[in-house]
XYZ file of C-alpha atoms in Angstrom:
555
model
C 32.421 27.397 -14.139
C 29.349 25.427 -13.719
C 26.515 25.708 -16.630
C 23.182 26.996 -15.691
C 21.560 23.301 -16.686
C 24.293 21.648 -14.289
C 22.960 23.618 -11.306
C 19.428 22.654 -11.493
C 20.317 18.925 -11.766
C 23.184 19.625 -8.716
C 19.901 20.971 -6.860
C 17.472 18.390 -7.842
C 20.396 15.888 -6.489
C 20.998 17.431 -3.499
C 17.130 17.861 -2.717
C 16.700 13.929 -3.685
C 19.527 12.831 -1.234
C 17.857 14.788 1.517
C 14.649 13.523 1.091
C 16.202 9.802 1.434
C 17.919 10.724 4.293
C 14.544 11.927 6.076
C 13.008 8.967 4.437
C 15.814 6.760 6.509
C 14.953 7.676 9.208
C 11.387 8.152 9.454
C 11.288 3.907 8.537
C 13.662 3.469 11.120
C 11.853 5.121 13.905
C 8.947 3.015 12.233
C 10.630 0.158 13.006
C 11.619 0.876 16.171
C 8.234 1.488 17.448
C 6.579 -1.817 15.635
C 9.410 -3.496 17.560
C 8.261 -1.737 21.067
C 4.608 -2.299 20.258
C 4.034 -5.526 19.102
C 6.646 -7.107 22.165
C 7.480 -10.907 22.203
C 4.702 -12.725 23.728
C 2.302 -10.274 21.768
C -0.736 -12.356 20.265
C -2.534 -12.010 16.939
C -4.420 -9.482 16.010
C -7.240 -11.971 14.506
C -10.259 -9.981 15.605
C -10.334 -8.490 18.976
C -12.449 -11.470 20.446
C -12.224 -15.327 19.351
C -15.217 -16.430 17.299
C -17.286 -18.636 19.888
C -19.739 -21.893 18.914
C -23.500 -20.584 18.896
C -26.278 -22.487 19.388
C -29.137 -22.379 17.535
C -33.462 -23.300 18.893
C -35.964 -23.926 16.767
C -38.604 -24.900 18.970
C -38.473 -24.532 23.097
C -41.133 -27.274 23.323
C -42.887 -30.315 20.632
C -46.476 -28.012 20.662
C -44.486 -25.603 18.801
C -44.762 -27.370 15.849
C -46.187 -27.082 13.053
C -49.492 -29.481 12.611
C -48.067 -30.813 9.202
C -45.576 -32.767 10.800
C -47.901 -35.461 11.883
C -48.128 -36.367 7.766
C -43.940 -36.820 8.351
C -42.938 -34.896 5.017
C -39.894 -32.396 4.186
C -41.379 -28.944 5.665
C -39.930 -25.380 5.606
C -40.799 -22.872 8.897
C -39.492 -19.624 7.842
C -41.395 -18.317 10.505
C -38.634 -20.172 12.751
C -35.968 -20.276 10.461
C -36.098 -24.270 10.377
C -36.539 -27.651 8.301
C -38.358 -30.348 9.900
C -37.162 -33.896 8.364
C -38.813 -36.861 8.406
C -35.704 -39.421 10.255
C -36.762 -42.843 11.338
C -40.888 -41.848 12.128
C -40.422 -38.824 13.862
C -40.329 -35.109 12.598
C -36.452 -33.854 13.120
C -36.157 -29.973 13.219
C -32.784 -28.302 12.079
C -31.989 -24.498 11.942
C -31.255 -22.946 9.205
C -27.648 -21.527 10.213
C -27.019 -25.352 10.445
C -27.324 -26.223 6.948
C -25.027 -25.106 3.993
C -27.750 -25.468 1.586
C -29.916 -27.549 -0.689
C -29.873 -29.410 -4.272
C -32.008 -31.410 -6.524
C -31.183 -34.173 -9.074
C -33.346 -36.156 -11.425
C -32.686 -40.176 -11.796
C -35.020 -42.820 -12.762
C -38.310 -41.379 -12.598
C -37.404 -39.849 -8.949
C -36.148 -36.489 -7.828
C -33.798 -36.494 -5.192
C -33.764 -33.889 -2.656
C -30.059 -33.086 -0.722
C -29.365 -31.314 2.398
C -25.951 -30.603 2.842
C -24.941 -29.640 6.709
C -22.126 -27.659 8.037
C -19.127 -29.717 9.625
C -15.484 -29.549 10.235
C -13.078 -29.821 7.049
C -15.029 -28.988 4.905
C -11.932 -27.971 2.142
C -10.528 -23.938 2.644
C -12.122 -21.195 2.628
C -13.114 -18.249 4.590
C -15.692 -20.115 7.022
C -13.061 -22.860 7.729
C -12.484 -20.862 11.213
C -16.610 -21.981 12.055
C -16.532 -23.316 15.119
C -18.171 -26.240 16.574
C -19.318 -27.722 20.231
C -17.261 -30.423 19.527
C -15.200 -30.923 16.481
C -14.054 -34.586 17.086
C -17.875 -35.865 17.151
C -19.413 -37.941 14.373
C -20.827 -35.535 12.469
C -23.908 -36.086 9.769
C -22.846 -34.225 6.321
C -25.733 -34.730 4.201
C -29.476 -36.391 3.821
C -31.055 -37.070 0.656
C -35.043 -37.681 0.071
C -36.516 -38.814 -2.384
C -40.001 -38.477 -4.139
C -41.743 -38.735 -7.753
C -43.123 -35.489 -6.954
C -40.638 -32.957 -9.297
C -42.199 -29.632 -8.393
C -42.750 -30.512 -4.460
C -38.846 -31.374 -4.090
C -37.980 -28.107 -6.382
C -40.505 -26.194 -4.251
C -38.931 -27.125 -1.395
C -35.061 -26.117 -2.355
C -36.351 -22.817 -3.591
C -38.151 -22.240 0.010
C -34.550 -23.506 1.555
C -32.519 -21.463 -0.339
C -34.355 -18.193 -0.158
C -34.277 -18.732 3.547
C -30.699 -19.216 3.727
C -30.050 -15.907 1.746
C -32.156 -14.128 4.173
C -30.349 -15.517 7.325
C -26.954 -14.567 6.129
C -28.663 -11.162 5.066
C -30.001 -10.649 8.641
C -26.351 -11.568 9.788
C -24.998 -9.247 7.830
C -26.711 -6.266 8.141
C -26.407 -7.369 12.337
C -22.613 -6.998 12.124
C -22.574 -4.130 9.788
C -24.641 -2.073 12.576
C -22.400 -3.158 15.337
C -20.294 0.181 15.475
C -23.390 2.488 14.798
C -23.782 4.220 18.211
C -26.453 5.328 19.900
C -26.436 9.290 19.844
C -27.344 11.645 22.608
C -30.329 13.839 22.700
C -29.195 17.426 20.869
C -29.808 20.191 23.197
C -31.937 22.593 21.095
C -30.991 26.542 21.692
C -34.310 28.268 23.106
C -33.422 31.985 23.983
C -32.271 33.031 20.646
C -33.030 32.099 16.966
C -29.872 29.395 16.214
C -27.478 30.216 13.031
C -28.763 29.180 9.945
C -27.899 28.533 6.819
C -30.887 28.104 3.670
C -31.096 26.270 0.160
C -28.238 23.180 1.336
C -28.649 19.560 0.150
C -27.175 17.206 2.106
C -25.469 14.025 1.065
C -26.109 11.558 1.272
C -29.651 12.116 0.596
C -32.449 11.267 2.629
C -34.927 10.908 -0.153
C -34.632 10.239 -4.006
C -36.875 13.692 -3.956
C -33.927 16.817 -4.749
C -35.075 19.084 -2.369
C -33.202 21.421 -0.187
C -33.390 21.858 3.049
C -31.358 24.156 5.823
C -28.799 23.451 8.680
C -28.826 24.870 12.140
C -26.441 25.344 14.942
C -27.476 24.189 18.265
C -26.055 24.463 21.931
C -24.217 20.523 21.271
C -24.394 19.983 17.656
C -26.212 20.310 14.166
C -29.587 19.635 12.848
C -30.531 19.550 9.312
C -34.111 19.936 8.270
C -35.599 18.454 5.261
C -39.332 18.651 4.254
C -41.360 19.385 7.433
C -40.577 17.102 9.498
C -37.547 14.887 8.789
C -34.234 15.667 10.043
C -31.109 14.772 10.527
C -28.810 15.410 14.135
C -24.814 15.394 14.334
C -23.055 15.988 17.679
C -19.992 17.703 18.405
C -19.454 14.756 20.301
C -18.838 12.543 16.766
C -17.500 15.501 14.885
C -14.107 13.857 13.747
C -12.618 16.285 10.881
C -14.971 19.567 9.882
C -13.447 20.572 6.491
C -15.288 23.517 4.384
C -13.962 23.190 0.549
C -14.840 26.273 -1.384
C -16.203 26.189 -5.026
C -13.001 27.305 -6.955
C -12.141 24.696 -9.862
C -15.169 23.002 -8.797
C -19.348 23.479 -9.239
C -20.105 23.142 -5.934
C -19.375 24.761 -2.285
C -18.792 22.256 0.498
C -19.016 22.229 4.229
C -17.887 17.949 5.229
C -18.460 16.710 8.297
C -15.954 13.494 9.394
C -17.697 11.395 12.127
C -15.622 9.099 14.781
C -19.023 6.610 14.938
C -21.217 6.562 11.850
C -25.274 7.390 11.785
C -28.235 6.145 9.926
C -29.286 8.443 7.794
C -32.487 6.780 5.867
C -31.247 3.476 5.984
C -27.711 4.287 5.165
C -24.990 3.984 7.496
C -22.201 6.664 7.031
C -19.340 8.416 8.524
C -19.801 11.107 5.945
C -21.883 13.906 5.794
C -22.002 17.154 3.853
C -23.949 19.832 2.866
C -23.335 21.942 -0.238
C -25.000 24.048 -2.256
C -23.993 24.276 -6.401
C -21.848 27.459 -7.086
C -23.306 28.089 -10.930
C -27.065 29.243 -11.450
C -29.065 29.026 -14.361
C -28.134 31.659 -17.525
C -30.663 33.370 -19.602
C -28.826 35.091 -22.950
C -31.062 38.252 -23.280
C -30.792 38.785 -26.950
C -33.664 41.343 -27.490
C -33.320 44.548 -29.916
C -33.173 46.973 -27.792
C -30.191 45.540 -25.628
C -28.917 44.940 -28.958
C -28.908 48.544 -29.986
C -26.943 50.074 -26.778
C -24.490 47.033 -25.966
C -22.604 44.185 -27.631
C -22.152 40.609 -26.875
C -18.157 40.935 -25.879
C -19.484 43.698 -23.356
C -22.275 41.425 -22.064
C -20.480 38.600 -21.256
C -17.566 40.189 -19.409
C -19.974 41.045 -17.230
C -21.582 37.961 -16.923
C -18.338 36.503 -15.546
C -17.644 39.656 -13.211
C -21.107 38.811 -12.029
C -20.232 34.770 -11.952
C -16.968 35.881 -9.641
C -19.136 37.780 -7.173
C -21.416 35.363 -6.342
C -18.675 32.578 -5.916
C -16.580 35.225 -3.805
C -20.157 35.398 -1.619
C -20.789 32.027 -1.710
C -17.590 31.158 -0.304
C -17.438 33.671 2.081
C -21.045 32.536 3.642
C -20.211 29.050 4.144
C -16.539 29.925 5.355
C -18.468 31.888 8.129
C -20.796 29.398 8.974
C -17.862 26.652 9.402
C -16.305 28.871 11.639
C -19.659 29.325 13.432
C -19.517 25.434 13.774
C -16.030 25.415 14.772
C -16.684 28.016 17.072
C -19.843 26.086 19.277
C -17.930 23.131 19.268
C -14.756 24.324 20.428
C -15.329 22.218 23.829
C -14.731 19.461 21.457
C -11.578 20.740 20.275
C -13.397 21.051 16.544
C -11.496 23.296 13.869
C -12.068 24.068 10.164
C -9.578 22.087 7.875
C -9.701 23.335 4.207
C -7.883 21.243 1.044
C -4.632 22.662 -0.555
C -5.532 22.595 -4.164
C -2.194 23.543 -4.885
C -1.045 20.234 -4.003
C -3.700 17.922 -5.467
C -3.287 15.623 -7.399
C -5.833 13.007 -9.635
C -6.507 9.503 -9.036
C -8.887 6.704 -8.333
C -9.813 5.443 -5.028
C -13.140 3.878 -5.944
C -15.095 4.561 -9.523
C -14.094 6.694 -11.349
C -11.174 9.256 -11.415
C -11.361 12.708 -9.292
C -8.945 15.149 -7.520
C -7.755 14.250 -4.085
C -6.567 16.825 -1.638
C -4.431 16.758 1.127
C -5.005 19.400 4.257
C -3.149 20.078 7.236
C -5.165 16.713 8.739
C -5.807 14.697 6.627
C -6.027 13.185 2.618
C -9.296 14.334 1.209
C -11.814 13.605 -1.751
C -14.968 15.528 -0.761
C -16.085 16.271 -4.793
C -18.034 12.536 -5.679
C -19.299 9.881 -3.875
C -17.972 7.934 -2.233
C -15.714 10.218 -0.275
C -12.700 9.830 1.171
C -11.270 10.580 4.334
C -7.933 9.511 5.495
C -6.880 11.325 9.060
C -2.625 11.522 8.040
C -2.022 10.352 11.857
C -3.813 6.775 10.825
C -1.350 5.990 8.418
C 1.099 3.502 8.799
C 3.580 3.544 6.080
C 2.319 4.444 2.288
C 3.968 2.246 -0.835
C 3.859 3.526 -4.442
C 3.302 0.550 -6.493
C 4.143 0.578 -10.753
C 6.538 3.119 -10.196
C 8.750 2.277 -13.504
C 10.020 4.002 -16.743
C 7.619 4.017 -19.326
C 4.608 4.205 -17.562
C 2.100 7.054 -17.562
C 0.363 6.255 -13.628
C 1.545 4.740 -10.922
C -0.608 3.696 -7.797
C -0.554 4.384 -3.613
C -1.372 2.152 -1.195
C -2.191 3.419 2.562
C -1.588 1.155 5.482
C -3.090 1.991 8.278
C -1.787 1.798 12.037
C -4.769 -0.413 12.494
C -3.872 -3.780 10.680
C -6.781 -5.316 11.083
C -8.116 -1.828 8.433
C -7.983 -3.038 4.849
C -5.217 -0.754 3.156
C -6.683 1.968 0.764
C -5.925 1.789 -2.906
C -5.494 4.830 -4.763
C -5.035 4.201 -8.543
C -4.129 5.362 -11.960
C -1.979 8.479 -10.135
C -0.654 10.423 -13.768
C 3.421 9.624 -13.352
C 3.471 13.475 -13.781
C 2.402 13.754 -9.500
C 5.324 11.346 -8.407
C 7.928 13.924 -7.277
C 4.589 16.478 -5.737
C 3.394 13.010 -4.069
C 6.852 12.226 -2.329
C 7.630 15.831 -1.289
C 4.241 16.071 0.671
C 4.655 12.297 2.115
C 7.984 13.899 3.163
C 7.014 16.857 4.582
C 4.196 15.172 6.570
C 6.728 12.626 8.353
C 5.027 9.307 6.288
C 7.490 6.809 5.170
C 7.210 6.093 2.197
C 8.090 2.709 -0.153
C 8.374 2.246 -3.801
C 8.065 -0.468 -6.185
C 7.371 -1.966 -9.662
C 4.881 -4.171 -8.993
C 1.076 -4.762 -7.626
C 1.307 -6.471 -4.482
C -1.101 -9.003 -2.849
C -2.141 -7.036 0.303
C -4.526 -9.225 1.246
C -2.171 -11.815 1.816
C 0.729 -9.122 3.055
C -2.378 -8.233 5.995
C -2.825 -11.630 6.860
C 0.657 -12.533 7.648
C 1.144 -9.083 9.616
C -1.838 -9.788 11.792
C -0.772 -13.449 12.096
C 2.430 -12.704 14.136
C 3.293 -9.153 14.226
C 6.394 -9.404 16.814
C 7.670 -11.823 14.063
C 7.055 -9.164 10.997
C 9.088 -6.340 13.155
C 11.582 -8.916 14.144
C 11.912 -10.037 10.377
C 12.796 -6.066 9.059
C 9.151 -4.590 9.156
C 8.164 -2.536 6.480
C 12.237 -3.018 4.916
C 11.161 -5.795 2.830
C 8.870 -3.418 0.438
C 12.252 -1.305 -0.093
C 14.208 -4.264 -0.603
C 12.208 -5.988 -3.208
C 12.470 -2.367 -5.321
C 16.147 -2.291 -5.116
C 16.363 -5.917 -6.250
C 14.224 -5.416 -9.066
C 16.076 -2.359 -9.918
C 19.665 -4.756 -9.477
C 17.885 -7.743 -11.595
C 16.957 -4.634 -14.567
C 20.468 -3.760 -14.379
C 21.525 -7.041 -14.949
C 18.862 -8.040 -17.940
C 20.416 -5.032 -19.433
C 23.774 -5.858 -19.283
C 23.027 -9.645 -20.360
C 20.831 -7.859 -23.809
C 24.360 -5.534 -24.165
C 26.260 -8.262 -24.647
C 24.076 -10.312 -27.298
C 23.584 -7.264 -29.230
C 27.286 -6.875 -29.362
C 27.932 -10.559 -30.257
C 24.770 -10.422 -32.949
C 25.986 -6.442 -34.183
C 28.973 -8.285 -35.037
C 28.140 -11.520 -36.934
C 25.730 -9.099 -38.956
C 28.858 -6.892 -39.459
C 31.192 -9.826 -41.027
C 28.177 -11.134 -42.868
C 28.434 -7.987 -44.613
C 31.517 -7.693 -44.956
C 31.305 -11.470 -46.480
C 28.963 -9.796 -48.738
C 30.348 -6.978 -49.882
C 34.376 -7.675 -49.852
C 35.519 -7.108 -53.336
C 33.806 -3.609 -53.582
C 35.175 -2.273 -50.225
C 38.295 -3.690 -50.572
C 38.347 -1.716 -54.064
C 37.287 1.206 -52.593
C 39.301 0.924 -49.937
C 42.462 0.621 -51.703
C 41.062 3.694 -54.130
C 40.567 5.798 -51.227
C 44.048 4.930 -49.734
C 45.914 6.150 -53.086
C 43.617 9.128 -53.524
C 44.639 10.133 -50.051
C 48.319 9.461 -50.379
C 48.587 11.120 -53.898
C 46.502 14.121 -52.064
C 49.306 14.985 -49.686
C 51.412 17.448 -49.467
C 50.328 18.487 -53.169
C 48.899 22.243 -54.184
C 45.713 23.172 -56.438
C 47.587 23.453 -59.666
C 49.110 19.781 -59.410
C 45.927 18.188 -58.473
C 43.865 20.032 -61.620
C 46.192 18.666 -63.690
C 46.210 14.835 -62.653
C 42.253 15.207 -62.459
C 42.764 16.636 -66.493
C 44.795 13.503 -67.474
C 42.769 11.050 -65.758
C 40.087 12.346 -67.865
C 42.436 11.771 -71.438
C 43.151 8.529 -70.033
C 39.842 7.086 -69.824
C 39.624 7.550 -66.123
C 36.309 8.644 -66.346
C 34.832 6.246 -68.217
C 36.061 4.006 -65.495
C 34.596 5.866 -62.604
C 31.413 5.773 -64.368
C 31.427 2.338 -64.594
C 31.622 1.549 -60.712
C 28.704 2.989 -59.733
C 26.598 0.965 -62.552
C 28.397 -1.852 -61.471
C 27.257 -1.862 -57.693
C 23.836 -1.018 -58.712
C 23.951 -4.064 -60.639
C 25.006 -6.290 -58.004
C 22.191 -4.753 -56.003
């Protein structure tokens, strides 16, 4: 017969051994097609194009100058981005992309003024891949001026630096708008008044101002309107994920658009873009005399939440329809209405602060705070738990994505208590899964996978991320055994230093114990009352009191 306690465990076994089975071979199908993929011969994945050397013009012809030049001092042309430098009697213009940057130092009455350039080997770092024309030339590092003038030469470094921060700024904001696509025209629907839906906010915001505004369907995509005349377009076209998320648990009803290409909305770039509407209204407690009179305050507020449930049940049910109206005009795109299992959520931390992320039938979603979260399920790679060890309350995921050259998302402080609900739905949704007891570097993981990836397949893949949990699980095992033993070896030297201690009084005890026990045997009531009874004529007594003082004594 099997207990009722032995069969859950025999099930939780059996559903455990499964699971690694699945999990078995969903890494070696991984590794299979990382093997097919990333063939010998297969480059890096540094980039998708090799940085090139760019050249830099500050002036096309000498009239460009500035008319200062003729005095041959140190002079700053933001205008052009450039320095002009005084070098052997003639004014010597340098871009500003060609110089790392500026300092000043005070010595003997002078203030010296030095312009450090950009060259080869220049010690590690990230812009040790900058190119160069020709990286064997002799190359000029620095130039130092010098002048009594303090507040010129500091003048001068501030002008330097501030246009060095504004180059790299320009730069910056350059690349970051590289993958922001130009969007077609929406085609506006003329014949009939388009579906509409009144009182949304949109986020992210286009103004600090919290004002709503209203969303329309159109014959190719949506429009929000906001104030008059601002406005905000979204094609089918872009539409990557729709998900509508409705306001149970939550203060707030939630139609999420996913984009494949991001927008400017304001001057914010996103791939994100929702429009909600809050689920709770202001309450007013009507306490006046003659409610009083009729109705009590239990009555009142039953209703208040009866009332509370309707209008969530409405609000839901308005925005479900309108997603589906979405879904519906953009069904040439192949769009459909994804929704989050709250069932299977789970809290954690993927950028601030903690919140509840959701998975649905596409995706991993946080659509509650910003920044949201996104993750299409098909994207993913392989997921690792990392600080996955007794005795800790979280634990934290790590997604991989298919596309190494995509910094892996972090999801932190996961309560210990979502481990098992975690794996199950990893599981279910064919995503192998690692787990360890450590934080790894991923940075440095990334970097040697998009180094030489037919070398990482060729090495094991992914294997390594299981291995390194079963050895640390092997070297615990061992630690513990090693501790076993010294506690045996220190359990006993405590035990003979007691004994050491204490031998007279056990052995006398001992030896008490081993007559009372032999007397005791084989004897009846009536023969053992009347030892007890002459012990006590004897003096026995007395002498069992004594003991007990004794050892307290020796206490």
């Amino acid at each position: 017969t099997r207990l009722r306690g032995q069969g859950g465990t025999t099930q939780n076994e059996e559903k455990e051994n499964a699971r690694r089975e699945h999990q078995k071979e969903l890494h070696q199908k991984k590794q299979q097609d990382g093997e097919e993929k990333y063939g010998e011969g297969h480059g890096n994945l540094n980039g998708t194009e090799e940085k090139k050397f760019k050249r830099f013009e500050s002036y096309k012809r000498d009239s460009q100058f500035p008319s200062k030049v003729k005095d041959l001092m140190v002079l700053v042309d933001p205008k052009n981005n450039s320095v002009i430098l005084p070098i052997m009697g003639r004014p010597v213009p340098f871009h500003i992309n060609t110089i790392k940057n500026a300092t000043t130092s005070q010595e003997g009455g002078w203030c010296y003024l030095r312009i450090n350039f950009l060259s080869p080997g220049q010690g590690v770092g990230r812009k040790d891949d900058q190119p160069f024309e020709d990286p064997t030339a002799q190359f000029v590092r620095s130039l130092t001026f010098r002048s009594q003038d303090t507040g010129r030469m500091e003048d001068i470094k501030d002008q330097m630096t501030d246009m060095k921060k504004a180059a790299v700024r320009k730069e910056q904001e350059k690349k970051d708008m590289e993958d922001v696509v130009e969007q077609d025209k929406l085609v506006e629907i003329r014949n009939r008044r388009p579906h509409r839906l009144d009182n949304i906010f949109m986020r992210p915001a286009m103004e600090s101002k919290r004002v709503g505004g209203a969303v329309e369907i159109h014959q190719n995509g949506l429009r929000y309107h906001h104030m008059g005349n601002q406005k905000v377009d979204i094609l089918f076209g872009n539409v990557k994920h729709l998900f509508f998320q409705p306001c149970v648990g939550e203060l707030i009803v939630i139609i999420h658009v996913h984009l494949h290409n991001p927008i400017m909305i304001g001057k914010k770039k996103t791939k994100d873009v929702q429009f909600y509407r809050e689920a709770t209204e202001m309450q007013f407690d009507e306490t006046g005399n003659r409610k009083r009179k009729h109705r009590y305050g239990d009555e009142e507020e039953f209703e208040a939440e009866q009332e509370e449930k309707r209008r969530r049940a409405q609000l839901d049910k308005e925005f479900r329809n309108f997603a589906e109206k979405i879904a519906d005009a953009g069904k040439g795109e192949s769009l459909a209405v994804d929704m989050p299992f709250r069932d299977l959520g789970f809290n954690g931390v993927p950028s601030r602060s903690s919140v509840t992320i959701q998975p649905t039938t596409d995706c991993l979603v946080q659509l509650t705070e910003p920044p949201f979260m996104v993750v299409t399920l098909t994207d993913i790679e392989v997921v690792h738990l990392e600080r996955v060890q007794f005795g800790l309350k979280n634990f934290d995921m790590v997604i991989v994505f298919k596309d190494f050259t995509r910094p892996p998302a972090h999801i932190n402080t996961i309560p210990v208590e979502a481990l098992d609900g975690v794996k199950d739905w990893l599981d279910s949704v064919d995503i192998p899964f690692t787990e360890g007891p450590l934080n790894l570097n991923w940075a440095t993981i990334m970097k040697t996978v998009i180094a030489d990836p037919h070398t990482f397949f060729k090495d094991g893949g992914w294997s390594f991320l299981s291995t390194e949990s079963d050895s640390e699980d092997g070297s615990e095992e061992e630690e513990e055994s090693e501790f076993g033993v010294s506690e045996e070896d220190m359990g006993s030297d405590e035990s003979s230093e007691e004994e050491s201690d204490f031998d007279d009084d056990a052995s006398a005890e001992a030896s008490e114990d081993e007559e009372v026990s032999e007397d005791d045997e084989g004897e009846d009531w009536d023969e053992m009352e009347k030892k007890a009874a002459k012990r006590d004529r004897d003096g026995g007594l007395d002498d069992e009191e004594k003991k007990p003082k004794k050892k307290g004594g020796r206490k």
